[in-house]
CSV table of C-alpha atoms and ligand atoms in Angstrom, one decimal:
chain,number,residue,atom,x,y,z
K,1028,UNK,CA,-28.1,13.1,43.9
K,1029,UNK,CA,-28.6,10.7,40.5
K,1030,UNK,CA,-25.6,8.7,40.1
K,1031,UNK,CA,-23.4,10.0,37.1
K,1032,UNK,CA,-22.8,7.8,33.9
K,1033,UNK,CA,-19.5,8.2,31.6
K,1034,UNK,CA,-20.2,8.6,28.0
K,1035,UNK,CA,-20.7,5.4,26.6
K,1036,UNK,CA,-17.3,4.3,24.9
K,1037,UNK,CA,-18.7,4.2,21.1
K,1038,UNK,CA,-15.8,3.0,18.0
K,1039,UNK,CA,-16.2,6.7,17.2
K,1040,UNK,CA,-14.4,7.1,20.0
K,1041,UNK,CA,-11.5,4.7,19.4
K,1042,UNK,CA,-11.4,5.6,15.4
K,1043,UNK,CA,-10.1,9.2,17.0
K,1044,UNK,CA,-7.6,8.0,19.0
K,1045,UNK,CA,-5.8,5.8,17.0
K,1046,UNK,CA,-3.4,7.3,14.8
K,1047,UNK,CA,-4.2,6.9,10.6
K,1048,UNK,CA,-1.2,5.1,9.8
K,1049,UNK,CA,0.6,7.3,6.4
K,1050,UNK,CA,0.3,6.8,3.3
K,1051,UNK,CA,3.8,7.3,2.5
K,1052,UNK,CA,6.8,6.7,4.5
K,1053,UNK,CA,10.4,8.0,3.4
K,1054,UNK,CA,12.6,5.0,5.0
K,1055,UNK,CA,16.1,7.4,3.4
K,1056,UNK,CA,17.0,10.4,0.8
K,1057,UNK,CA,15.5,7.3,-1.7
K,1058,UNK,CA,13.8,4.7,-0.1
K,1059,UNK,CA,9.8,4.6,0.2
K,1060,UNK,CA,7.2,2.6,2.2
K,1061,UNK,CA,4.1,3.0,-0.1
K,1062,UNK,CA,1.5,1.4,2.3
K,1063,UNK,CA,-1.2,-0.6,0.1
K,1064,UNK,CA,0.0,0.2,-3.2
K,1065,UNK,CA,-0.1,-2.7,-5.1
K,1066,UNK,CA,-4.2,-3.8,-3.0
K,1067,UNK,CA,-5.3,-2.5,-6.6
K,1068,UNK,CA,-3.5,-4.8,-8.8
K,1069,UNK,CA,-3.8,-8.1,-6.2
K,1070,UNK,CA,-6.8,-9.1,-8.9
K,1071,UNK,CA,-3.5,-9.9,-11.6
K,1072,UNK,CA,-1.3,-10.7,-9.6
K,1073,UNK,CA,-2.9,-13.7,-7.7
K,1074,UNK,CA,-3.7,-16.1,-11.2
K,1075,UNK,CA,0.0,-14.3,-12.6
K,1076,UNK,CA,1.6,-15.4,-9.0
K,1077,UNK,CA,0.1,-19.3,-9.8
K,1078,UNK,CA,1.4,-19.5,-12.8
K,1079,UNK,CA,4.8,-18.7,-12.0
K,1080,UNK,CA,4.7,-21.6,-8.9
K,1081,UNK,CA,3.1,-24.1,-11.4
K,1082,UNK,CA,5.8,-23.5,-14.2
K,1083,UNK,CA,8.7,-22.2,-11.7
K,1084,UNK,CA,8.1,-24.4,-8.1
K,1085,UNK,CA,9.4,-22.9,-4.5
K,1086,UNK,CA,11.8,-24.4,-3.8
K,1087,UNK,CA,14.7,-23.7,-0.3
K,1088,UNK,CA,18.1,-23.3,-1.2
K,1089,UNK,CA,21.8,-23.4,-0.1
K,1090,UNK,CA,23.5,-21.1,1.0
K,1091,UNK,CA,27.5,-20.9,-0.1
K,1092,UNK,CA,27.9,-21.7,2.9
K,1093,UNK,CA,25.8,-24.9,2.6
K,1094,UNK,CA,22.6,-24.3,4.6
K,1095,UNK,CA,20.1,-24.5,3.9
K,1096,UNK,CA,17.7,-20.4,3.1
K,1097,UNK,CA,14.3,-21.5,5.6
K,1098,UNK,CA,12.6,-19.2,3.2
K,1099,UNK,CA,11.9,-20.9,-0.2
K,1100,UNK,CA,11.7,-19.0,-3.7
K,1101,UNK,CA,10.7,-19.3,-7.5
K,1102,UNK,CA,11.4,-15.9,-9.6
K,1103,UNK,CA,10.1,-15.0,-13.3
K,1104,UNK,CA,11.5,-12.2,-15.7
K,1105,UNK,CA,14.6,-13.7,-18.3
K,1106,UNK,CA,17.0,-13.7,-15.4
K,1107,UNK,CA,16.3,-15.4,-11.9
K,1108,UNK,CA,18.3,-15.4,-8.4
K,1109,UNK,CA,19.4,-18.4,-8.2
K,1110,UNK,CA,21.8,-19.7,-4.9
K,1111,UNK,CA,24.4,-22.7,-4.3
K,1112,UNK,CA,27.9,-23.9,-3.3
K,1113,UNK,CA,29.4,-22.3,-6.2
K,1114,UNK,CA,28.1,-18.6,-4.8
K,1115,UNK,CA,24.8,-16.1,-5.1
K,1116,UNK,CA,24.3,-15.3,-9.2
K,1117,UNK,CA,21.6,-14.5,-11.7
K,1118,UNK,CA,20.1,-16.7,-13.9
K,1119,UNK,CA,18.7,-17.1,-17.5
K,1120,UNK,CA,17.6,-21.2,-16.9
K,1121,UNK,CA,15.7,-22.1,-13.2
K,1122,UNK,CA,18.3,-25.0,-12.0
K,1123,UNK,CA,15.3,-27.4,-11.4
K,1124,UNK,CA,13.6,-27.7,-14.7
K,1125,UNK,CA,16.3,-26.8,-16.9
K,1126,UNK,CA,13.8,-24.1,-19.1
K,1127,UNK,CA,13.6,-20.5,-18.8
K,1128,UNK,CA,12.4,-18.8,-16.2
K,1129,UNK,CA,8.3,-18.0,-16.8
K,1130,UNK,CA,8.1,-15.0,-17.9
K,1131,UNK,CA,7.6,-11.8,-16.0
K,1132,UNK,CA,3.2,-11.3,-16.1
K,1133,UNK,CA,2.0,-7.6,-17.0
K,1134,UNK,CA,0.5,-7.0,-14.2
K,1135,UNK,CA,3.9,-7.3,-12.0
K,1136,UNK,CA,6.1,-4.9,-14.7
K,1137,UNK,CA,2.5,-2.2,-14.1
K,1138,UNK,CA,3.2,-2.8,-10.3
K,1139,UNK,CA,6.6,-2.8,-10.6
K,1140,UNK,CA,6.9,1.2,-12.9
K,1141,UNK,CA,4.3,2.5,-11.1
K,1142,UNK,CA,5.4,1.7,-7.6
K,1143,UNK,CA,8.2,3.2,-8.5
K,1144,UNK,CA,8.0,5.9,-10.5
K,1145,UNK,CA,5.4,7.4,-7.1
K,1146,UNK,CA,9.0,6.6,-5.7
K,1147,UNK,CA,10.6,8.8,-8.0
K,1148,UNK,CA,12.6,6.5,-10.2
K,1149,UNK,CA,11.1,7.6,-13.6
K,1150,UNK,CA,11.1,4.9,-16.4
K,1151,UNK,CA,12.0,1.5,-14.5
K,1152,UNK,CA,12.7,-1.9,-16.3
K,1153,UNK,CA,12.8,-5.0,-14.8
K,1154,UNK,CA,13.6,-7.8,-16.0
K,1155,UNK,CA,14.0,-9.6,-13.2
K,1156,UNK,CA,11.1,-11.4,-10.1
K,1157,UNK,CA,13.3,-13.3,-7.2
K,1158,UNK,CA,9.6,-14.4,-5.6
K,1159,UNK,CA,10.5,-15.6,-1.8
K,1160,UNK,CA,7.5,-17.6,0.1
K,1161,UNK,CA,7.9,-17.0,4.2
K,1162,UNK,CA,5.7,-19.7,6.8
K,1163,UNK,CA,6.0,-18.7,9.8
K,1164,UNK,CA,9.0,-19.1,11.9
K,1165,UNK,CA,11.1,-17.9,9.0
K,1166,UNK,CA,13.0,-15.1,8.4
K,1167,UNK,CA,15.4,-13.8,6.2
K,1168,UNK,CA,18.9,-12.1,7.6
K,1169,UNK,CA,20.4,-9.6,7.2
K,1170,UNK,CA,22.0,-9.3,3.3
K,1171,UNK,CA,23.0,-6.3,0.7
K,1172,UNK,CA,21.2,-6.6,-2.4
K,1173,UNK,CA,24.4,-6.9,-4.8
K,1174,UNK,CA,24.3,-9.7,-7.2
K,1175,UNK,CA,22.3,-7.0,-10.4
K,1176,UNK,CA,25.0,-6.0,-13.2
K,1177,UNK,CA,24.6,-2.3,-12.5
K,1178,UNK,CA,23.1,-0.6,-8.8
K,1179,UNK,CA,22.0,2.6,-10.6
K,1180,UNK,CA,18.6,0.4,-10.8
K,1181,UNK,CA,16.1,0.5,-7.8
K,1182,UNK,CA,14.5,-2.6,-6.4
K,1183,UNK,CA,10.2,-2.5,-6.1
K,1184,UNK,CA,9.7,-5.1,-2.8
K,1185,UNK,CA,6.0,-6.4,-2.9
K,1186,UNK,CA,4.3,-8.3,0.2
K,1187,UNK,CA,1.0,-10.5,0.3
K,1188,UNK,CA,-0.3,-11.8,2.8
K,1189,UNK,CA,0.1,-12.5,6.5
K,1190,UNK,CA,2.2,-9.4,7.9
K,1191,UNK,CA,6.0,-9.7,8.4
K,1192,UNK,CA,8.2,-7.1,10.1
K,1193,UNK,CA,11.0,-5.5,7.4
K,1194,UNK,CA,14.1,-4.2,8.6
K,1195,UNK,CA,16.0,-1.4,7.2
K,1196,UNK,CA,19.6,-1.1,7.5
K,1197,UNK,CA,22.1,0.8,6.9
K,1198,UNK,CA,25.7,0.1,4.4
K,1199,UNK,CA,26.6,-1.8,7.4
K,1200,UNK,CA,25.7,-4.9,9.4
K,1201,UNK,CA,26.5,-3.4,12.5
K,1202,UNK,CA,24.0,-0.3,12.1
K,1203,UNK,CA,20.9,-1.0,13.6
K,1204,UNK,CA,17.9,-1.6,11.5
K,1205,UNK,CA,14.2,0.2,11.2
K,1206,UNK,CA,11.7,-1.9,12.2
K,1207,UNK,CA,9.4,-2.2,9.4
K,1208,UNK,CA,5.6,-3.7,9.4
K,1209,UNK,CA,5.0,-4.6,6.3
K,1210,UNK,CA,1.4,-5.5,5.1
K,1211,UNK,CA,-0.6,-7.2,2.7
K,1212,UNK,CA,-0.7,-5.0,0.2
K,1213,UNK,CA,2.1,-2.2,0.6
K,1214,UNK,CA,5.6,-2.1,-1.6
K,1215,UNK,CA,8.8,-0.7,-0.4
K,1216,UNK,CA,11.0,0.5,-3.3
K,1217,UNK,CA,14.8,1.7,-2.8
K,1218,UNK,CA,17.5,2.6,-5.0
K,1219,UNK,CA,19.8,5.3,-5.5
K,1220,UNK,CA,22.1,6.6,-2.1
K,1221,UNK,CA,19.9,3.4,-0.2
K,1222,UNK,CA,20.2,1.2,-2.8
K,1223,UNK,CA,23.2,-1.3,-0.8
K,1224,UNK,CA,21.4,-0.4,2.8
K,1225,UNK,CA,21.1,-4.0,4.3
K,1226,UNK,CA,17.7,-5.6,5.2
K,1227,UNK,CA,16.4,-8.6,6.2
K,1228,UNK,CA,13.0,-9.9,7.7
K,1229,UNK,CA,12.4,-11.3,11.2
K,1230,UNK,CA,10.9,-14.4,11.8
K,1231,UNK,CA,7.1,-13.8,10.9
K,1232,UNK,CA,4.4,-14.8,13.2
K,1233,UNK,CA,1.9,-17.5,12.6
K,1234,UNK,CA,-0.7,-15.8,11.0
K,1235,UNK,CA,-3.7,-17.0,7.9
K,1236,UNK,CA,-5.0,-13.9,5.4
K,1237,UNK,CA,-7.8,-14.5,3.5
K,1238,UNK,CA,-6.6,-14.8,0.5
K,1239,UNK,CA,-2.8,-16.4,1.0
K,1240,UNK,CA,-3.6,-19.1,4.3
K,1241,UNK,CA,-0.7,-19.4,6.6
K,1242,UNK,CA,1.7,-17.5,3.8
K,1243,UNK,CA,3.8,-14.2,3.1
K,1244,UNK,CA,4.8,-13.6,-0.2
K,1245,UNK,CA,7.1,-11.1,-0.8
K,1246,UNK,CA,7.7,-10.4,-4.8
K,1247,UNK,CA,10.8,-8.5,-5.4
K,1248,UNK,CA,11.2,-6.8,-9.3
K,1249,UNK,CA,15.7,-5.6,-10.5
K,1250,UNK,CA,17.3,-5.0,-13.6
K,1251,UNK,CA,19.4,-7.7,-13.1
K,1252,UNK,CA,21.0,-7.8,-16.6
N,920,LIG,C1,14.7,-9.7,0.2
N,920,LIG,O1,15.4,-9.0,0.5
N,920,LIG,O2,14.8,-10.7,-1.4
N,920,LIG,C2,13.1,-10.0,0.7
N,920,LIG,C3,12.9,-8.6,1.3
N,920,LIG,C4,11.2,-9.6,2.0
N,920,LIG,O3,10.9,-10.6,1.9
N,920,LIG,O4,9.9,-8.0,2.3
N,921,LIG,FE1,16.4,-8.3,-0.1
């Protein structure tokens, strides 16, 4: 009797087994993950980011409690988020240079408006963009974004470079947080009743991204003033 040979395992078979990730995922009543939404903007975002970084370099700030944050940050827009012993706040001038923060690049603004609209927030007009740089091993503890003058506007958060796991929790620090893997080009938008949810980033695993190297860049657009 001839021996039965099993069917070959072809890449097609694997493709049919892998569940494709949905492009859009709802994380809350007014919170959305828009997978890959920033990809068409990357070519315009990266040179703009390099200009921002040149005018206002990444720096590690102190928390009000005196700890050095592991994530380095900079800002663009008319207001920039800063932290030191005196607290968290928005400032029109970069404390390192004494000059205004670099202007919000048009590509950032364009992406923010499109992403906000896709998540149901029309006419988003951000004036502040916090840019975070994560190297492998850095993390961001659970926190709420509540330093903005009005909480009526959404947060648009763009991920570039190496992947990370975002924690999306409840309205108290103790509520369990959902783990959301974020990849290059993913955009999160949260506002309305989800605006004050605790969120953070697990320690970033070592990896290398073809465009950004061993870095994750996150930028978060807000209407702060
Ligand atoms: C933040 O909450 O400011 C950053 C979130 C992220 O890095 O994705
Ligand atoms: Fe945040």
